[in-house]
Coordinates of C-alpha atoms in Angstrom, one line a residue:
X1 CA -0.1 0.1 0.1
X2 CA 1.1 3.6 -0.8
X3 CA 2.5 5.6 2.4
X4 CA -0.1 8.2 3.7
X5 CA 1.1 11.7 3.8
X6 CA -1.3 13.5 6.2
X7 CA -0.9 17.3 6.2
X8 CA -2.5 19.0 9.1
X9 CA -4.3 22.3 8.5
X10 CA -7.0 24.3 10.0
X11 CA -8.3 27.9 9.2
X12 CA -8.7 28.9 12.9
X13 CA -5.1 29.6 13.8
X14 CA -5.2 32.3 16.7
X15 CA -1.7 33.8 15.8
X16 CA -2.4 33.7 11.7
X17 CA -6.1 32.8 11.0
X18 CA -6.8 31.6 7.5
X19 CA -2.9 31.0 6.6
X20 CA -3.6 27.5 4.5
X21 CA -5.3 29.8 2.1
X22 CA -3.2 33.1 2.6
X23 CA -2.1 34.0 -1.2
X24 CA 1.6 33.6 -1.9
X25 CA 2.2 34.9 -5.5
X26 CA -1.3 34.4 -6.5
X27 CA -2.0 30.7 -5.0
X28 CA -2.7 29.5 -1.5
X29 CA 0.4 28.7 0.6
X30 CA -0.8 25.0 1.0
X31 CA -0.5 24.9 -2.8
X32 CA 3.1 24.9 -2.7
X33 CA 3.4 22.3 -0.2
X34 CA 1.4 19.6 -2.2
X35 CA 3.4 20.4 -5.1
X36 CA 6.5 19.6 -3.5
X37 CA 4.6 16.5 -2.2
X38 CA 4.1 15.3 -6.2
X39 CA 7.9 14.9 -6.5
X40 CA 8.1 12.0 -4.1
X41 CA 9.8 8.8 -5.5
X42 CA 7.9 6.5 -3.5
X43 CA 4.3 5.9 -3.9
X44 CA 2.5 7.9 -1.5
X45 CA -1.0 9.4 -1.0
X46 CA -1.1 13.0 0.1
X47 CA -4.1 13.9 2.1
X48 CA -5.2 17.2 3.7
X49 CA -6.5 16.4 7.3
X50 CA -8.4 19.4 8.3
X51 CA -11.1 19.8 11.1
X52 CA -14.8 19.2 11.0
X53 CA -15.4 22.8 12.2
X54 CA -17.5 25.3 9.9
X55 CA -14.8 27.6 9.4
X56 CA -12.9 24.9 7.8
X57 CA -15.3 24.5 4.9
X58 CA -13.6 26.7 2.6
X59 CA -10.1 24.8 3.3
X60 CA -12.1 21.3 2.6
X61 CA -13.5 22.5 -0.3
X62 CA -10.1 23.8 -1.7
X63 CA -8.9 20.4 -1.5
X64 CA -11.5 18.7 -3.2
X65 CA -11.5 21.3 -6.0
X66 CA -8.0 20.5 -6.4
X67 CA -8.4 16.8 -6.4
X68 CA -6.6 16.3 -3.0
X69 CA -7.8 13.7 -0.9
X70 CA -9.5 15.5 2.2
X71 CA -10.6 14.2 5.9
X72 CA -12.2 15.9 8.5
X73 CA -12.0 15.6 11.9
X74 CA -11.4 16.8 15.7
X75 CA -9.8 20.3 16.1
X76 CA -8.2 19.7 19.4
X77 CA -7.4 15.9 19.3
X78 CA -5.1 16.0 16.5
X79 CA -3.6 12.6 17.4
X80 CA -7.2 11.3 17.0
X81 CA -7.5 13.3 13.7
X82 CA -4.3 11.4 12.4
X83 CA -5.4 8.1 13.5
X84 CA -9.0 8.7 11.9
X85 CA -7.6 9.8 8.6
X86 CA -5.4 6.8 8.1
X87 CA -8.0 4.4 8.9
X88 CA -10.2 6.1 6.3
X89 CA -7.9 5.6 3.7
X90 CA -7.2 2.2 4.3
X91 CA -4.3 2.2 6.4
X92 CA -3.2 -1.4 7.9
X93 CA -0.6 -2.2 10.6
X94 CA 2.5 -1.8 8.3
X95 CA 1.1 1.5 6.3
X96 CA 4.0 4.0 6.6
X97 CA 2.5 7.5 7.6
X98 CA 4.3 10.7 6.9
X99 CA 3.4 13.6 9.2
X100 CA 3.3 17.0 7.8
X101 CA 2.1 20.3 9.2
X102 CA 0.7 22.8 6.6
X103 CA 2.7 25.8 8.6
X104 CA 5.9 24.5 6.6
X105 CA 5.2 24.9 2.9
X106 CA 8.2 23.6 1.2
X107 CA 8.7 19.9 2.8
X108 CA 11.9 18.4 1.0
X109 CA 10.4 15.5 -0.9
X110 CA 14.0 13.9 -0.8
X111 CA 13.8 13.8 3.1
X112 CA 10.5 12.2 3.0
X113 CA 11.9 9.3 0.4
X114 CA 14.7 9.2 2.7
X115 CA 12.4 8.3 5.9
X116 CA 10.4 6.0 4.0
X117 CA 13.4 4.2 2.4
X118 CA 14.6 3.7 5.7
X119 CA 11.4 2.4 7.2
X120 CA 11.4 0.0 4.4
X121 CA 15.0 -1.3 5.0
X122 CA 14.4 -1.6 8.7
X123 CA 11.3 -3.4 8.2
X124 CA 10.2 -5.5 11.5
X125 CA 12.9 -3.6 13.3
X126 CA 11.8 -0.3 13.8
X127 CA 8.4 1.9 14.1
X128 CA 9.7 5.4 13.1
X129 CA 12.1 7.5 11.3
X130 CA 12.7 11.1 12.5
X131 CA 14.8 14.1 11.2
X132 CA 16.4 15.5 14.3
X133 CA 15.0 18.6 15.6
X134 CA 17.9 20.6 16.8
X135 CA 20.0 23.7 16.0
X136 CA 21.2 22.3 12.5
X137 CA 17.8 21.0 11.3
X138 CA 14.9 23.2 12.5
X139 CA 11.2 22.5 12.3
X140 CA 10.6 24.5 9.1
X141 CA 12.2 21.2 7.2
X142 CA 11.1 18.6 9.7
X143 CA 10.2 15.2 8.6
X144 CA 8.6 12.4 10.6
X145 CA 7.2 8.9 9.4
X146 CA 6.1 5.9 11.2
X147 CA 4.0 2.7 10.8
X148 CA 0.2 3.0 11.3
X149 CA 0.4 0.7 14.4
X150 CA 2.7 2.8 15.9
X151 CA 0.3 5.8 15.4
X152 CA -2.7 3.5 16.7
X153 CA -1.1 2.3 19.7
X154 CA -0.2 6.1 20.7
X155 CA -3.8 7.1 19.9
X156 CA -4.8 4.2 22.8
X157 CA -2.3 4.9 25.3
X158 CA -1.7 8.9 25.3
X159 CA -4.0 10.6 27.6
X160 CA -2.2 14.0 28.2
X161 CA -3.8 16.7 26.1
X162 CA -0.6 17.8 24.8
X163 CA 0.1 14.5 23.6
X164 CA -3.2 14.3 21.7
X165 CA -2.6 18.1 20.4
X166 CA 0.6 17.6 19.0
X167 CA 0.6 14.1 17.9
X168 CA 3.9 12.4 18.4
X169 CA 5.4 13.5 21.7
X170 CA 4.1 10.4 23.2
X171 CA 5.8 8.3 20.4
X172 CA 9.1 10.3 20.8
X173 CA 9.2 9.7 24.7
X174 CA 8.4 6.0 24.9
X175 CA 11.7 4.7 22.9
X176 CA 11.4 1.2 24.4
X177 CA 7.8 1.1 22.9
X178 CA 8.6 2.8 19.7
X179 CA 12.2 1.7 18.1
X180 CA 13.3 4.3 15.7
X181 CA 16.2 5.9 13.8
X182 CA 17.0 9.3 12.7
X183 CA 17.8 10.4 9.1
X184 CA 21.4 11.5 8.6
X185 CA 22.8 13.4 6.1
X186 CA 20.8 16.3 5.7
X187 CA 22.9 19.6 5.2
X188 CA 23.2 21.8 8.5
X189 CA 20.4 24.8 8.0
X190 CA 20.2 26.7 11.1
X191 CA 18.9 29.8 9.4
X192 CA 15.9 28.3 7.8
X193 CA 13.1 29.5 10.1
X194 CA 10.0 30.0 7.7
X195 CA 7.3 28.6 9.2
X196 CA 4.0 30.2 8.9
X197 CA 3.3 31.1 12.6
X198 CA 2.5 34.8 12.1
X199 CA 1.3 36.9 9.5
X200 CA 4.6 38.5 8.9
X201 CA 6.1 35.1 8.3
X202 CA 4.1 35.4 5.0
X203 CA 6.1 38.2 3.5
X204 CA 9.3 36.2 4.4
X205 CA 8.1 33.4 2.5
X206 CA 7.1 35.4 -0.5
X207 CA 11.0 36.7 -0.5
X208 CA 12.1 32.9 0.0
X209 CA 9.9 31.8 -3.0
X210 CA 11.0 34.7 -5.0
X211 CA 14.8 33.6 -4.5
X212 CA 14.3 30.1 -4.9
X213 CA 12.5 31.0 -8.5
X214 CA 15.6 32.9 -9.4
X215 CA 17.8 29.9 -9.2
X216 CA 16.0 26.3 -8.7
X217 CA 13.2 24.6 -10.2
X218 CA 10.7 22.5 -8.2
X219 CA 11.2 20.5 -6.2
X220 CA 13.0 22.5 -3.8
X221 CA 15.7 21.0 -1.5
X222 CA 16.7 22.0 1.8
X223 CA 20.0 22.9 0.4
X224 CA 17.8 25.4 -1.7
X225 CA 15.9 26.8 1.1
X226 CA 19.3 27.2 2.8
X227 CA 20.5 29.2 0.0
X228 CA 17.7 31.4 -0.5
X229 CA 17.4 32.3 3.3
X230 CA 21.3 32.9 3.3
X231 CA 20.9 35.2 0.5
X232 CA 18.0 37.2 2.1
X233 CA 19.8 37.6 5.3
X234 CA 23.2 38.7 3.6
X235 CA 20.6 41.3 1.6
X236 CA 19.2 42.5 4.9
X237 CA 22.5 43.1 6.3
X238 CA 24.0 45.2 3.2
X239 CA 24.3 48.7 4.2

């Protein structure tokens, strides 16, 4: 079965309402994320997982209009939304799940493929593959993948509201229950902080996109993002 790439997004962010459909050079921000996913080498099924709230009707409608698979579930229990999304699209215990946030619109399909390749190579020995989140590889380019069996177990066992909201902290804390490995070899990129958390981040992403389009073609890599952001910082510092 194809890996399920589940993208969580909603219109009701308190810091940046409506950001999944905010316009970035004439297109919704989320369009760029799904374009990146179209370049994955592995067989994947991208899914937009939004909420069942009325304010997310336009987001779900955008997904359907663009022939993107859509699932709607709980706004607050995001772990439950992931489990329910995967089940709705036929996930079995060994089905790989990739989790992405709609805030980070330039995921590197090469990292996604690397995570899926590792899950397949270590089949039966690991449940999860993560890129390390530290000063060298920030959340803007973060990828995590795990088997559906791990997601389903976390759904049953995790009771802390924070674990339900943020999906994978329970899996991360319980190494003995969920064996994992980290992706190695991604280029260090401490300067990439382009998540769409606040309205002003949209302007930064416009600058990043303009710079990317000046020297690269999709799919954009982590190295491309690093070059683009460094160029912007250098220009900012020019007297």
